[in-house]
């Protein structure tokens, strides 16, 4: 989709879904909110507002508060534990195990996903959250299965889970529920907390990755929750593009009466935790080596952690999470999560040949024998009534 069509699509999506009743129009920064030229000047303006660790942290606190209040995360019910996890259909393959999992996000609202875990686990293992981007049934695609299986074979416990309104997440009327950004962030946090609740997970080695809209979920959660220790956002962080979907920019997380920021600064809130920024030459991340990455690295330098943030830029590639991008992600997690990269073969980079690609029917949580729970809240109105957001 070209830039003009994407902007029209973004605007029509927001108008048709009635977003205006949840957020003031002038506080939303949607899609291509700035041109690359404007964004370059904005980055200089942002940079002039801090000059040392203290002044950056003052700004970081303001940005973090803007995200939390902008998406109304502070209004979510207090829920501790109560995951009511249901794990089904455990299967063992070449060095890894696949399972289907359902956990409760809040009473009556369920997260559906798949676990990929090592055949020979240690007592404590690293874990990785895999969020996905836009497109039908992305959780079941080969990319997700490769990611899960390779990381699992190297020793990680991986959960790939559905965006709201995609895959098996159909309690919302559609993905365009105006609070999609809130629900997805909340779901990601619940997946994180479920992993932390498992006795076989090492809380000091938790990673998260995703491409495109999955990268948005990744850098948003990593920004507000330091229990994500390592992150790999792929093809999304941009100074001028704010995310085209309601689940990325449909709530005012970038701007309030008191501040203005963008996804570069939100990603920089990860500092000094290790982060690999993957970019390419064919979308809104094409300027990353010149604009986005230098800014983030300056923030990491405040913590003497320049070596903990990396950028791998694929100038000849496009907007995807293809093999070459997965390969650098595997290496980054292998180093920072202390995975055993000797458990996979190299030819010359990590081989995915051992992975058994499963049909969608075998990855689904809900089947005729295992339907959605009878207490499931159905439809946007029922969900909004339950949440009772101001
Ligand atoms: Zn979306």
Coordinates of C-alpha atoms and ligand atoms in Angstrom, one line a residue:
X1 CA 0.0 0.0 0.0
X2 CA 1.5 3.4 -0.9
X3 CA 1.8 6.2 1.6
X4 CA -1.3 8.2 0.5
X5 CA -3.6 5.2 0.5
X6 CA -2.3 4.1 3.9
X7 CA -3.0 7.5 5.4
X8 CA -6.6 7.5 4.0
X9 CA -7.0 3.9 5.3
X10 CA -5.8 5.0 8.8
X11 CA -8.1 8.0 8.9
X12 CA -11.1 6.1 7.7
X13 CA -10.4 3.3 10.2
X14 CA -10.4 5.7 13.1
X15 CA -13.5 7.6 11.9
X16 CA -15.5 4.4 11.2
X17 CA -14.7 2.9 14.6
X18 CA -15.8 5.9 16.6
X19 CA -12.4 6.5 18.2
X20 CA -13.4 10.1 18.8
X21 CA -15.5 9.1 21.7
X22 CA -12.5 7.7 23.5
X23 CA -9.8 10.2 22.6
X24 CA -9.5 13.8 21.7
X25 CA -8.8 14.0 18.0
X26 CA -6.0 16.5 18.4
X27 CA -4.1 14.3 20.8
X28 CA -3.8 11.4 18.3
X29 CA -0.7 11.0 16.2
X30 CA -1.8 8.5 13.5
X31 CA 0.2 6.9 10.7
X32 CA 2.4 9.3 8.8
X33 CA 1.8 12.1 11.2
X34 CA 5.0 13.8 10.2
X35 CA 7.1 13.8 7.0
X36 CA 10.7 12.5 7.3
X37 CA 11.9 16.1 7.1
X38 CA 9.6 17.2 9.9
X39 CA 10.6 14.2 12.0
X40 CA 14.3 15.0 11.6
X41 CA 13.7 18.5 13.1
X42 CA 11.5 17.0 15.8
X43 CA 14.2 14.6 16.8
X44 CA 16.6 17.6 17.2
X45 CA 14.0 19.4 19.3
X46 CA 13.5 16.3 21.5
X47 CA 17.3 15.9 21.9
X48 CA 17.6 19.5 23.0
X49 CA 15.3 18.9 26.0
X50 CA 17.8 16.6 27.8
X51 CA 21.5 16.7 28.3
X52 CA 22.4 14.1 30.9
X53 CA 20.9 11.0 32.6
X54 CA 18.8 13.0 35.1
X55 CA 17.2 15.2 32.5
X56 CA 16.6 12.2 30.2
X57 CA 15.0 10.3 33.0
X58 CA 12.7 13.2 33.8
X59 CA 11.6 13.1 30.2
X60 CA 11.4 9.3 30.2
X61 CA 9.0 9.5 33.2
X62 CA 6.8 11.9 31.4
X63 CA 6.7 9.7 28.2
X64 CA 6.0 6.6 30.3
X65 CA 3.1 8.3 32.1
X66 CA 1.8 9.5 28.7
X67 CA 1.7 5.9 27.5
X68 CA 0.0 4.5 30.6
X69 CA -2.6 7.3 30.9
X70 CA -3.1 7.6 27.2
X71 CA -4.1 4.0 26.9
X72 CA -5.9 4.0 30.2
X73 CA -3.8 1.1 31.5
X74 CA -4.0 2.7 35.0
X75 CA -7.8 2.0 34.9
X76 CA -7.5 -1.7 34.4
X77 CA -8.8 -3.9 37.3
X78 CA -6.2 -5.2 39.8
X79 CA -5.6 -8.8 38.8
X80 CA -2.9 -10.9 40.3
X81 CA -2.3 -14.5 39.1
X82 CA -5.6 -16.3 38.2
X83 CA -4.3 -17.3 34.8
X84 CA -6.5 -20.4 34.7
X85 CA -4.1 -21.7 32.1
X86 CA -5.3 -24.6 30.0
X87 CA -2.6 -26.4 28.0
X88 CA -3.6 -29.0 25.4
X89 CA -2.2 -31.1 22.6
X90 CA 1.5 -31.5 23.7
X91 CA 3.6 -32.8 20.9
X92 CA 7.3 -33.5 20.7
X93 CA 9.4 -32.8 17.6
X94 CA 13.2 -32.6 16.8
X95 CA 14.5 -30.9 20.0
X96 CA 11.4 -29.0 20.9
X97 CA 7.8 -29.4 22.1
X98 CA 4.7 -27.6 20.9
X99 CA 1.5 -27.0 22.9
X100 CA -1.7 -25.0 22.6
X101 CA -2.5 -22.6 25.5
X102 CA -5.3 -20.5 26.7
X103 CA -4.9 -18.1 29.6
X104 CA -7.3 -15.7 31.2
X105 CA -6.4 -12.1 30.6
X106 CA -9.2 -10.7 32.9
X107 CA -12.3 -12.6 34.1
X108 CA -14.1 -13.9 31.0
X109 CA -11.5 -12.6 28.4
X110 CA -9.0 -15.1 27.0
X111 CA -5.6 -15.1 25.3
X112 CA -5.0 -17.9 22.8
X113 CA -1.6 -19.0 21.8
X114 CA 1.1 -21.7 21.4
X115 CA 4.0 -22.7 23.6
X116 CA 7.2 -23.8 22.1
X117 CA 9.6 -25.2 24.7
X118 CA 12.9 -27.2 24.7
X119 CA 12.8 -31.1 24.8
X120 CA 15.6 -31.0 27.3
X121 CA 14.9 -28.1 29.6
X122 CA 17.0 -26.9 32.5
X123 CA 15.6 -26.2 35.9
X124 CA 15.3 -22.5 35.0
X125 CA 14.9 -21.5 31.4
X126 CA 14.8 -18.2 29.5
X127 CA 11.4 -17.2 28.0
X128 CA 10.4 -15.2 24.9
X129 CA 7.1 -13.5 24.1
X130 CA 6.3 -13.5 20.3
X131 CA 3.8 -10.9 19.3
X132 CA 2.6 -10.8 15.7
X133 CA 1.8 -8.1 13.2
X134 CA -1.3 -7.5 10.9
X135 CA -2.7 -10.0 8.6
X136 CA -5.1 -12.9 8.9
X137 CA -4.1 -15.8 11.2
X138 CA -0.5 -14.6 11.7
X139 CA 0.0 -16.7 14.8
X140 CA -0.2 -19.8 12.7
X141 CA 2.2 -18.7 9.9
X142 CA 5.5 -20.3 9.2
X143 CA 7.4 -17.3 10.5
X144 CA 6.0 -17.7 14.0
X145 CA 6.5 -21.5 14.0
X146 CA 10.2 -21.0 12.9
X147 CA 10.8 -18.4 15.6
X148 CA 9.2 -20.5 18.3
X149 CA 10.9 -23.8 17.3
X150 CA 14.4 -22.4 16.9
X151 CA 14.4 -20.4 20.1
X152 CA 12.9 -23.4 21.9
X153 CA 15.5 -25.8 20.6
X154 CA 18.2 -23.3 21.8
X155 CA 16.5 -23.5 25.3
X156 CA 13.8 -20.9 25.5
X157 CA 10.2 -21.2 26.5
X158 CA 8.3 -19.2 23.9
X159 CA 4.7 -18.1 23.7
X160 CA 3.2 -16.9 20.4
X161 CA -0.2 -15.3 21.0
X162 CA -3.0 -13.7 19.1
X163 CA -3.6 -10.0 18.5
X164 CA -7.2 -9.2 19.6
X165 CA -9.6 -9.9 16.7
X166 CA -7.1 -12.2 14.9
X167 CA -6.5 -15.9 15.0
X168 CA -8.8 -17.3 17.7
X169 CA -9.3 -14.0 19.6
X170 CA -12.8 -13.3 18.6
X171 CA -14.4 -12.1 21.8
X172 CA -14.0 -8.6 20.4
X173 CA -16.4 -7.7 17.6
X174 CA -13.3 -7.0 15.5
X175 CA -9.7 -5.9 15.7
X176 CA -11.0 -2.3 15.4
X177 CA -12.3 -2.1 19.0
X178 CA -11.3 1.5 20.0
X179 CA -9.3 0.2 23.0
X180 CA -7.3 -2.4 21.0
X181 CA -4.0 -0.8 22.1
X182 CA -5.0 -1.2 25.7
X183 CA -6.2 -4.8 25.3
X184 CA -3.1 -5.9 23.4
X185 CA -0.8 -4.3 25.9
X186 CA -2.7 -5.8 28.8
X187 CA -2.7 -9.2 27.1
X188 CA 1.1 -9.0 26.5
X189 CA 1.6 -8.2 30.2
X190 CA -0.6 -11.1 31.2
X191 CA 1.5 -13.4 29.0
X192 CA 4.6 -12.0 30.7
X193 CA 3.2 -12.6 34.1
X194 CA 2.0 -16.1 33.3
X195 CA 5.6 -16.9 32.1
X196 CA 7.0 -15.4 35.3
X197 CA 4.6 -17.6 37.3
X198 CA 6.0 -20.8 35.9
X199 CA 8.6 -22.4 38.1
X200 CA 10.7 -23.3 35.0
X201 CA 11.2 -19.7 33.9
X202 CA 14.2 -17.6 34.8
X203 CA 12.8 -14.1 35.5
X204 CA 16.1 -12.5 34.7
X205 CA 16.0 -13.8 31.1
X206 CA 12.8 -12.7 29.5
X207 CA 12.8 -11.5 25.9
X208 CA 10.1 -10.2 23.5
X209 CA 10.0 -9.8 19.8
X210 CA 7.6 -9.0 17.0
X211 CA 7.5 -7.5 13.5
X212 CA 5.5 -4.5 12.3
X213 CA 2.4 -4.3 14.6
X214 CA 4.1 -7.0 16.7
X215 CA 7.1 -4.7 17.1
X216 CA 4.7 -2.0 18.4
X217 CA 3.5 -4.4 21.0
X218 CA 7.1 -5.2 21.9
X219 CA 8.4 -1.7 22.3
X220 CA 5.3 -0.5 24.1
X221 CA 5.5 -3.3 26.7
X222 CA 9.3 -3.1 27.1
X223 CA 8.9 0.7 27.6
X224 CA 6.6 0.4 30.6
X225 CA 7.6 -2.9 32.1
X226 CA 11.2 -3.6 32.9
X227 CA 10.5 -7.3 33.5
X228 CA 11.1 -7.5 29.7
X229 CA 14.9 -7.8 29.8
X230 CA 15.8 -8.0 26.1
X231 CA 13.7 -6.9 23.1
X232 CA 13.9 -7.2 19.3
X233 CA 11.4 -4.9 17.6
X234 CA 11.5 -5.6 13.8
X235 CA 10.6 -3.1 11.0
X236 CA 8.5 -0.6 12.9
X237 CA 10.4 2.0 15.0
X238 CA 10.2 5.3 13.0
X239 CA 10.6 9.0 13.8
X240 CA 7.9 10.0 11.3
X241 CA 5.5 7.0 11.2
X242 CA 3.4 6.4 14.3
X243 CA 1.8 3.1 13.3
X244 CA -1.2 2.9 11.0
X245 CA -3.6 0.8 13.0
X246 CA -6.0 1.6 15.7
X247 CA -4.1 -0.9 17.9
X248 CA -0.9 1.3 17.5
X249 CA -2.1 4.9 17.4
X250 CA -5.8 4.8 18.1
X251 CA -5.3 6.0 21.7
X252 CA -3.3 9.1 22.6
X253 CA 0.0 7.6 23.8
X254 CA 2.3 9.9 21.9
X255 CA 0.8 13.3 22.9
X256 CA -0.9 15.0 25.8
X257 CA -1.5 18.6 26.9
X258 CA 2.0 18.5 28.4
X259 CA 4.1 16.5 26.0
X260 CA 4.8 15.2 22.5
X261 CA 6.9 12.2 21.7
X262 CA 7.2 9.5 19.1
X263 CA 8.0 5.7 18.8
X264 CA 11.8 6.4 18.8
X265 CA 11.7 7.8 22.3
X266 CA 9.2 5.1 23.4
X267 CA 11.7 2.5 22.2
X268 CA 14.6 4.3 24.0
X269 CA 12.8 3.8 27.3
X270 CA 14.3 0.3 27.2
X271 CA 17.7 1.7 28.0
X272 CA 20.0 0.2 29.3
X273 CA 18.3 -3.2 28.7
X274 CA 19.6 -4.9 25.5
X275 CA 17.6 -4.1 22.3
X276 CA 18.1 -5.0 18.7
X277 CA 16.4 -2.7 16.2
X278 CA 15.8 -4.4 12.8
X279 CA 15.1 -2.1 9.9
X280 CA 14.9 -2.2 6.1
X281 CA 15.2 0.0 3.0
X282 CA 11.6 -0.2 1.8
X283 CA 9.3 1.1 4.6
X284 CA 9.1 3.8 7.3
X285 CA 12.3 2.4 8.9
X286 CA 14.5 3.2 5.9
X287 CA 16.2 6.1 7.8
X288 CA 17.0 4.1 10.9
X289 CA 20.8 4.2 10.5
X290 CA 20.8 8.0 10.1
X291 CA 17.9 9.2 12.4
X292 CA 16.3 6.7 14.7
X293 CA 19.3 4.5 15.8
X294 CA 21.7 7.4 16.6
X295 CA 19.1 9.0 18.9
X296 CA 18.5 5.7 20.7
X297 CA 22.2 5.1 21.0
X298 CA 22.7 8.5 22.6
X299 CA 20.2 7.5 25.3
X300 CA 22.0 4.2 25.9
X301 CA 25.3 6.2 26.2
X302 CA 23.9 7.9 29.3
X303 CA 24.1 4.5 30.9
X304 CA 27.5 3.6 29.3
X305 CA 25.5 0.9 27.5
X306 CA 26.2 1.8 23.8
X307 CA 27.0 -1.8 23.1
X308 CA 23.7 -3.1 24.4
X309 CA 21.6 -1.5 21.6
X310 CA 22.2 -2.6 18.0
X311 CA 20.7 -1.9 14.6
X312 CA 20.7 -4.4 11.8
X313 CA 19.6 -2.6 8.6
X314 CA 18.6 -4.6 5.5
X315 CA 18.8 -1.9 2.8
X316 CA 17.8 -4.3 0.0
X317 CA 14.9 -5.8 1.9
X318 CA 11.2 -5.0 2.6
X319 CA 8.7 -4.9 5.4
X320 CA 8.7 -8.4 6.8
X321 CA 10.2 -10.7 9.4
X322 CA 11.9 -13.0 6.9
X323 CA 14.7 -15.4 7.4
X324 CA 17.6 -12.9 7.4
X325 CA 15.8 -10.8 10.0
X326 CA 15.0 -13.9 12.1
X327 CA 18.6 -15.0 11.9
X328 CA 20.0 -11.8 13.5
X329 CA 17.2 -12.1 16.2
X330 CA 18.3 -15.6 17.0
X331 CA 21.9 -14.5 17.5
X332 CA 20.9 -11.5 19.6
X333 CA 18.7 -13.6 22.0
X334 CA 21.3 -16.4 22.1
X335 CA 23.8 -13.9 23.5
X336 CA 21.7 -11.9 25.8
X337 CA 19.4 -14.7 27.1
X338 CA 22.3 -17.1 27.3
X339 CA 20.7 -19.7 24.9
X340 CA 22.6 -22.7 23.7
X341 CA 23.2 -21.9 20.0
X342 CA 25.2 -25.2 19.8
X343 CA 21.8 -27.0 19.7
X344 CA 21.0 -25.8 16.2
X345 CA 23.0 -26.3 13.0
X346 CA 24.6 -23.5 11.1
X347 CA 24.9 -23.4 7.3
X348 CA 26.3 -20.8 7.5
X349 CA 23.7 -19.1 9.6
X350 CA 21.2 -20.8 11.9
X351 CA 19.3 -23.5 10.0
X352 CA 15.5 -23.8 10.4
X353 CA 15.4 -27.0 8.4
X354 CA 14.6 -29.1 11.4
X355 CA 11.3 -27.3 12.1
X356 CA 8.1 -29.3 11.4
X357 CA 5.5 -26.8 10.1
X358 CA 2.1 -27.6 11.5
X359 CA -1.3 -26.9 9.9
X360 CA -3.4 -24.3 11.5
X361 CA -5.9 -26.9 12.7
X362 CA -3.2 -28.4 15.0
X363 CA -2.3 -25.1 16.5
X364 CA -5.8 -24.0 17.4
X365 CA -6.8 -23.9 21.0
X366 CA -10.5 -24.1 20.4
X367 CA -11.9 -27.3 18.9
X368 CA -15.2 -29.1 18.9
X369 CA -14.0 -31.0 22.0
X370 CA -12.5 -27.9 23.6
X371 CA -14.8 -24.9 22.9
X372 CA -14.4 -21.4 24.2
X373 CA -15.3 -21.2 27.9
X374 CA -19.0 -20.6 28.6
X375 CA -18.2 -17.5 30.7
X376 CA -16.5 -15.7 27.8
X377 CA -17.5 -12.1 27.4
X378 CA -18.7 -11.6 23.9
X379 CA -18.7 -8.4 21.8
X380 CA -17.2 -4.9 22.1
X381 CA -20.1 -3.5 24.1
X382 CA -19.9 -6.3 26.7
X383 CA -16.1 -5.9 27.0
X384 CA -16.4 -2.1 27.4
X385 CA -19.1 -2.5 30.0
X386 CA -17.0 -4.8 32.0
X387 CA -13.9 -2.6 31.8
X388 CA -16.0 0.5 32.6
X389 CA -13.2 2.9 31.5
X390 CA -13.5 6.6 32.2
Ligands
LIG1 ZN1 -3.9 -3.4 14.7

